[in-house]
PDB file of C-alpha atoms in Angstrom:
ATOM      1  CA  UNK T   1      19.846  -3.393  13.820  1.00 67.00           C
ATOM      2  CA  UNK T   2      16.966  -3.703  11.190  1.00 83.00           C
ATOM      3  CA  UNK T   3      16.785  -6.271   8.621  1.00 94.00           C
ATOM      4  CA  UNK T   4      17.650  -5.890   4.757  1.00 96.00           C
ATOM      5  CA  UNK T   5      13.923  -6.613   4.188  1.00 97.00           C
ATOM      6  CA  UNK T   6      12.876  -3.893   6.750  1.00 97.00           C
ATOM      7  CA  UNK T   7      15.264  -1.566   4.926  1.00 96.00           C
ATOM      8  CA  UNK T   8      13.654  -2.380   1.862  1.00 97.00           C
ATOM      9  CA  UNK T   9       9.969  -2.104   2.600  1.00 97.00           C
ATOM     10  CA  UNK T  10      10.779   1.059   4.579  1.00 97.00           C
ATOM     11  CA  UNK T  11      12.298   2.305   1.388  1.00 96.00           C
ATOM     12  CA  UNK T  12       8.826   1.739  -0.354  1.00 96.00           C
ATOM     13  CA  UNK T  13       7.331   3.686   2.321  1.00 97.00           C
ATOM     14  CA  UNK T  14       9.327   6.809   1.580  1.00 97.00           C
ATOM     15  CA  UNK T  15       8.829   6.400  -2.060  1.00 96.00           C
ATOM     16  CA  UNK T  16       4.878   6.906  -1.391  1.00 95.00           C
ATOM     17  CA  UNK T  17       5.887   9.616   0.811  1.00 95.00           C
ATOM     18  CA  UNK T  18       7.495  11.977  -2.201  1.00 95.00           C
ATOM     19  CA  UNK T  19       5.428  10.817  -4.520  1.00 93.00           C
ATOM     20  CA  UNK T  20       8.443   8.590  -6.311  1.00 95.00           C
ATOM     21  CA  UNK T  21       6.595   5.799  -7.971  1.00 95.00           C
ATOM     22  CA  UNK T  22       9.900   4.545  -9.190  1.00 95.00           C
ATOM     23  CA  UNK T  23      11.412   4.234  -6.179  1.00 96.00           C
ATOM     24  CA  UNK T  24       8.392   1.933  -4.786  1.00 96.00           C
ATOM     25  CA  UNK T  25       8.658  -0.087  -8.096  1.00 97.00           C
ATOM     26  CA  UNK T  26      12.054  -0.462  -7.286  1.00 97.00           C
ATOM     27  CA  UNK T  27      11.656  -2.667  -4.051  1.00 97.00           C
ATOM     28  CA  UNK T  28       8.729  -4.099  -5.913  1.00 98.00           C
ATOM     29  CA  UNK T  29       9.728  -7.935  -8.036  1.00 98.00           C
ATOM     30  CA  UNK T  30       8.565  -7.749 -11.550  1.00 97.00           C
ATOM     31  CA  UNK T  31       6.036 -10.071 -10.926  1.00 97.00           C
ATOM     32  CA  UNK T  32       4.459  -8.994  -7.937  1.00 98.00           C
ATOM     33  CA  UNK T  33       1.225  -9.336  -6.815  1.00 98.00           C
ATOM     34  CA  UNK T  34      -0.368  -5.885  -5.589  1.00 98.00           C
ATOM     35  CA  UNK T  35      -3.729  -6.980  -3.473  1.00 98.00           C
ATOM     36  CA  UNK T  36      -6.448  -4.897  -1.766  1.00 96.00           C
ATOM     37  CA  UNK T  37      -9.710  -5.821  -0.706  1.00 96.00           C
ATOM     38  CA  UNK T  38     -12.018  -6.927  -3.042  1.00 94.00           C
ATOM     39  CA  UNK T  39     -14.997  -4.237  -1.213  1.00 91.00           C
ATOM     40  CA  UNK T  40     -12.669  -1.855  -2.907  1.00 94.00           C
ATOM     41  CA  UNK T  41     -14.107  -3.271  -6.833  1.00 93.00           C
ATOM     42  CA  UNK T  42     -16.942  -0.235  -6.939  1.00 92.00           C
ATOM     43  CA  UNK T  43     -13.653   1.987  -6.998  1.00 94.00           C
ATOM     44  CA  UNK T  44     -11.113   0.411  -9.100  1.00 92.00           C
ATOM     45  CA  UNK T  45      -9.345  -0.316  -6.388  1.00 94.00           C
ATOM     46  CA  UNK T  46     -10.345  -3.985  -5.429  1.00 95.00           C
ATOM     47  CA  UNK T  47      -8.918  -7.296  -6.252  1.00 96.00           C
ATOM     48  CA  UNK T  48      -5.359  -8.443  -7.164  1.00 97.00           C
ATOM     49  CA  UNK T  49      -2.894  -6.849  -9.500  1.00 97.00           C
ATOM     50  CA  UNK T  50       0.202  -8.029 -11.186  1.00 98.00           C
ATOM     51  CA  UNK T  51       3.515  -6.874 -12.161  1.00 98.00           C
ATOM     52  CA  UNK T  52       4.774  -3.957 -11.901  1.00 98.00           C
ATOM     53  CA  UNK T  53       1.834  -2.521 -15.101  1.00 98.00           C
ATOM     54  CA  UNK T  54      -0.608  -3.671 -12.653  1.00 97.00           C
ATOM     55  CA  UNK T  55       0.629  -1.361  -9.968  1.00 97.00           C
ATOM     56  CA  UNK T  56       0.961   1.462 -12.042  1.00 97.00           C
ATOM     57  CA  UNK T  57      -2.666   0.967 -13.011  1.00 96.00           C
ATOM     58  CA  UNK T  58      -3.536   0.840 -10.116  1.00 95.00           C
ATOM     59  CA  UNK T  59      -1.364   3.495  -8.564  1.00 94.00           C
ATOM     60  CA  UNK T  60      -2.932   5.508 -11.446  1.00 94.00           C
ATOM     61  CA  UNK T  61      -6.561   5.263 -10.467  1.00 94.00           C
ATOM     62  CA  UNK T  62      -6.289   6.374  -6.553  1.00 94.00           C
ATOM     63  CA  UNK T  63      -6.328  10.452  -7.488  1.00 94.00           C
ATOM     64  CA  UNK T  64      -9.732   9.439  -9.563  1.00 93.00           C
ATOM     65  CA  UNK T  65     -11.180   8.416  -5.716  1.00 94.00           C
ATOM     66  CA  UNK T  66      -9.266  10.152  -2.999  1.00 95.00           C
ATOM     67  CA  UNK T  67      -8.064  13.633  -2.862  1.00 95.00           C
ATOM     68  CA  UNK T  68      -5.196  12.481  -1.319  1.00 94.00           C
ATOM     69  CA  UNK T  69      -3.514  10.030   0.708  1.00 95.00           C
ATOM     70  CA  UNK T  70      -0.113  10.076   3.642  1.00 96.00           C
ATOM     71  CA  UNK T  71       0.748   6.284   4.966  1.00 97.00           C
ATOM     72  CA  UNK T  72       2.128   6.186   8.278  1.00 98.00           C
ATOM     73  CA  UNK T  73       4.054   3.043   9.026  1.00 98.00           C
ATOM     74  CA  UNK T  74       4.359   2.973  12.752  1.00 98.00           C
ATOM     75  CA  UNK T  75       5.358  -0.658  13.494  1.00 97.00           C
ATOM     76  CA  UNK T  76       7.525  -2.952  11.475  1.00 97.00           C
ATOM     77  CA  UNK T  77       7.719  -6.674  12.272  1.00 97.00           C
ATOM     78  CA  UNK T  78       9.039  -9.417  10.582  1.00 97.00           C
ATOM     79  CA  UNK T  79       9.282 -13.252  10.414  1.00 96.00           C
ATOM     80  CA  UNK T  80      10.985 -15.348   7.800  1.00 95.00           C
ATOM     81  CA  UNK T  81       9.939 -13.580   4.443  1.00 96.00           C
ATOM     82  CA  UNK T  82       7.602 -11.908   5.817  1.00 97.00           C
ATOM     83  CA  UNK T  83       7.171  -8.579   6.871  1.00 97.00           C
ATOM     84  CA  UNK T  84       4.499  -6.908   8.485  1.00 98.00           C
ATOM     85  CA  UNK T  85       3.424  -3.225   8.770  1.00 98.00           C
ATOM     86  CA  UNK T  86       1.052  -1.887  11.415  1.00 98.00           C
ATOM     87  CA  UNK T  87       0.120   1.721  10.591  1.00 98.00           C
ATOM     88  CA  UNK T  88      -2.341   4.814   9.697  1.00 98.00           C
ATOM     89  CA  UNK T  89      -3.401   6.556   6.371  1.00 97.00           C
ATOM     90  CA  UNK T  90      -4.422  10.029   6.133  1.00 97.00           C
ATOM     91  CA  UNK T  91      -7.320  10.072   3.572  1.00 96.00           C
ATOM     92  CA  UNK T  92      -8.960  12.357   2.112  1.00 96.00           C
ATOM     93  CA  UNK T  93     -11.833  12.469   0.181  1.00 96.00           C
ATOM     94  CA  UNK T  94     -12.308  14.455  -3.312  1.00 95.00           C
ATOM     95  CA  UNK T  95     -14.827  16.994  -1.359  1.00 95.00           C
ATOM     96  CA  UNK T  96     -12.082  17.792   1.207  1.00 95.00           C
ATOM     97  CA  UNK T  97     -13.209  15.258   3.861  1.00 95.00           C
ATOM     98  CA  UNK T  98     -10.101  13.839   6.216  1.00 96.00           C
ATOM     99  CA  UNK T  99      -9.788  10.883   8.111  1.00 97.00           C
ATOM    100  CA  UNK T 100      -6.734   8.702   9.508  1.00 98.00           C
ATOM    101  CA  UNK T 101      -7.538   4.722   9.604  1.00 97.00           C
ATOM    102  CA  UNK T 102      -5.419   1.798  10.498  1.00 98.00           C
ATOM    103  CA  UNK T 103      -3.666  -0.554   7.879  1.00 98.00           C
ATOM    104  CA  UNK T 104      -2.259  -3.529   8.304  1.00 98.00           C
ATOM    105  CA  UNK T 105      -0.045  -3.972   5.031  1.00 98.00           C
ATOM    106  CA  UNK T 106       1.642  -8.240   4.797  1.00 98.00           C
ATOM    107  CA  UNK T 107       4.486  -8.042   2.258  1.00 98.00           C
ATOM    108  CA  UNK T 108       6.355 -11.252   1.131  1.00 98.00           C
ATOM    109  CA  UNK T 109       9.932 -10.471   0.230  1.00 98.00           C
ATOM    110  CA  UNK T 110      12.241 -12.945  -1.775  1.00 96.00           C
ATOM    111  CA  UNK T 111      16.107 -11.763  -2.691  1.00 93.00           C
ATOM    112  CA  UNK T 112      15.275  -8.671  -1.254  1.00 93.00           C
ATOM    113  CA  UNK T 113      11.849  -7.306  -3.442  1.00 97.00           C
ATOM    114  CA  UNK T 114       8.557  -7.819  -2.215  1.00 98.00           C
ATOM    115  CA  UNK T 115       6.789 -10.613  -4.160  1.00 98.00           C
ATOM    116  CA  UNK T 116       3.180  -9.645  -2.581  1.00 98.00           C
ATOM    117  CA  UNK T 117       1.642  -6.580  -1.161  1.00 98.00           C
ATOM    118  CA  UNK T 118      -1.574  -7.203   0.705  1.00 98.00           C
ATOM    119  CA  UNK T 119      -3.362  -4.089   2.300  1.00 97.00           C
ATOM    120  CA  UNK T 120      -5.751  -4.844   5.000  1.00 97.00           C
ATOM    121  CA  UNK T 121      -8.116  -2.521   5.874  1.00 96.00           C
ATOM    122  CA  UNK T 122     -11.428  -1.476   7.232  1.00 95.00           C
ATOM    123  CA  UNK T 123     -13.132  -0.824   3.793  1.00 94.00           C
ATOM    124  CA  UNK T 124     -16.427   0.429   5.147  1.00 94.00           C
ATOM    125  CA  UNK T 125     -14.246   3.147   6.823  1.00 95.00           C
ATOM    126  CA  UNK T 126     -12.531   4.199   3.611  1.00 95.00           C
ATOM    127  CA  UNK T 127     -15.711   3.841   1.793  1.00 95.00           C
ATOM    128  CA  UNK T 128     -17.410   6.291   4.210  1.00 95.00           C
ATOM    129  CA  UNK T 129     -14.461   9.376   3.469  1.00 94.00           C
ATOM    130  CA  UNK T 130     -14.677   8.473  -0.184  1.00 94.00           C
ATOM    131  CA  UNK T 131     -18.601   9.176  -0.483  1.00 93.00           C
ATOM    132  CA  UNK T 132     -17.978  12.511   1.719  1.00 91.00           C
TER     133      UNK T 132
END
C-alpha cells in the first residue's frame, strides 16, 4: 500500500516524464520552495526558488544548459511529511554528451502538495556533462 504523499510525488515524477509542467505544478503548493545547489548559480540553476513563477523560471532555463534530461526515481521512502527519493538522471549535455548520476531529491509535503523540493546532487558531476 503506498502513501497519499508517495502517490503524489510519484505523480510529479510522471509529469517530468511527458513533459507536463502542469501536472508537476499541480502536486506543487503555491508557495513552494524549489531548491538546488547553490554550485549550480554559473547556470541559472542554483539557489532557492519560490512559488510556483519561480519554478517555471526555473523549469524554463534547463533547455538553455542541458540538451536534455530523464529522472529515474528508483526508491521512495517516507517519514512523517517527508518524503524521500533515491534515484538517477539521464543528462545530456547541449554537444550530445550523456551521463546518468544519482539524485537524492527531500520533498516536504503538507495537505497533500509538496511545500519544498530540495535536489541533492553531485554538482561537479553535472558540471562536467554540461561543459562537454
Amino acid at each position: 500500500m503506498t502513501s497519499p504523499n508517495i502517490e503524489a510525488i510519484r505523480a510529479a515524477y510522471a509529469g517530468f516524464a511527458s513533459r507536463d509542467q502542469e501536472r508537476v505544478l499541480a502536486v506543487l503548493h503555491p508557495d513552494v520552495a524549489w531548491v538546488h545547489p547553490a554550485g549550480m548559480a554559473a547556470y541559472g540553476l542554483g539557489g532557492t526558488r519560490h512559488g510556483h513563477a519561480g519554478v517555471r523560471e526555473f523549469l524554463a532555463r534547463v533547455p538553455g544548459v542541458l540538451g536534455g534530461m530523464r529522472l529515474m526515481p528508483a526508491e521512495f521512502i517516507e517519514s512523517g511529511d517527508r518524503v524521500v527519493v533515491f534515484g538517477t538522471r539521464e543528462v545530456t549535455s547541449r554537444r550530445g554528451t550523456t551521463a546518468t548520476l544519482d539524485f537524492v531529491h527531500s520533498w516536504t509535503m503538507r495537505d497533500g502538495r509538496a511545500t519544498r523540493m530540495e535536489d541533492i546532487f553531485d554538482t561537479v558531476a553535472l558540471q562536467h556533462v554540461i561543459e562537454s
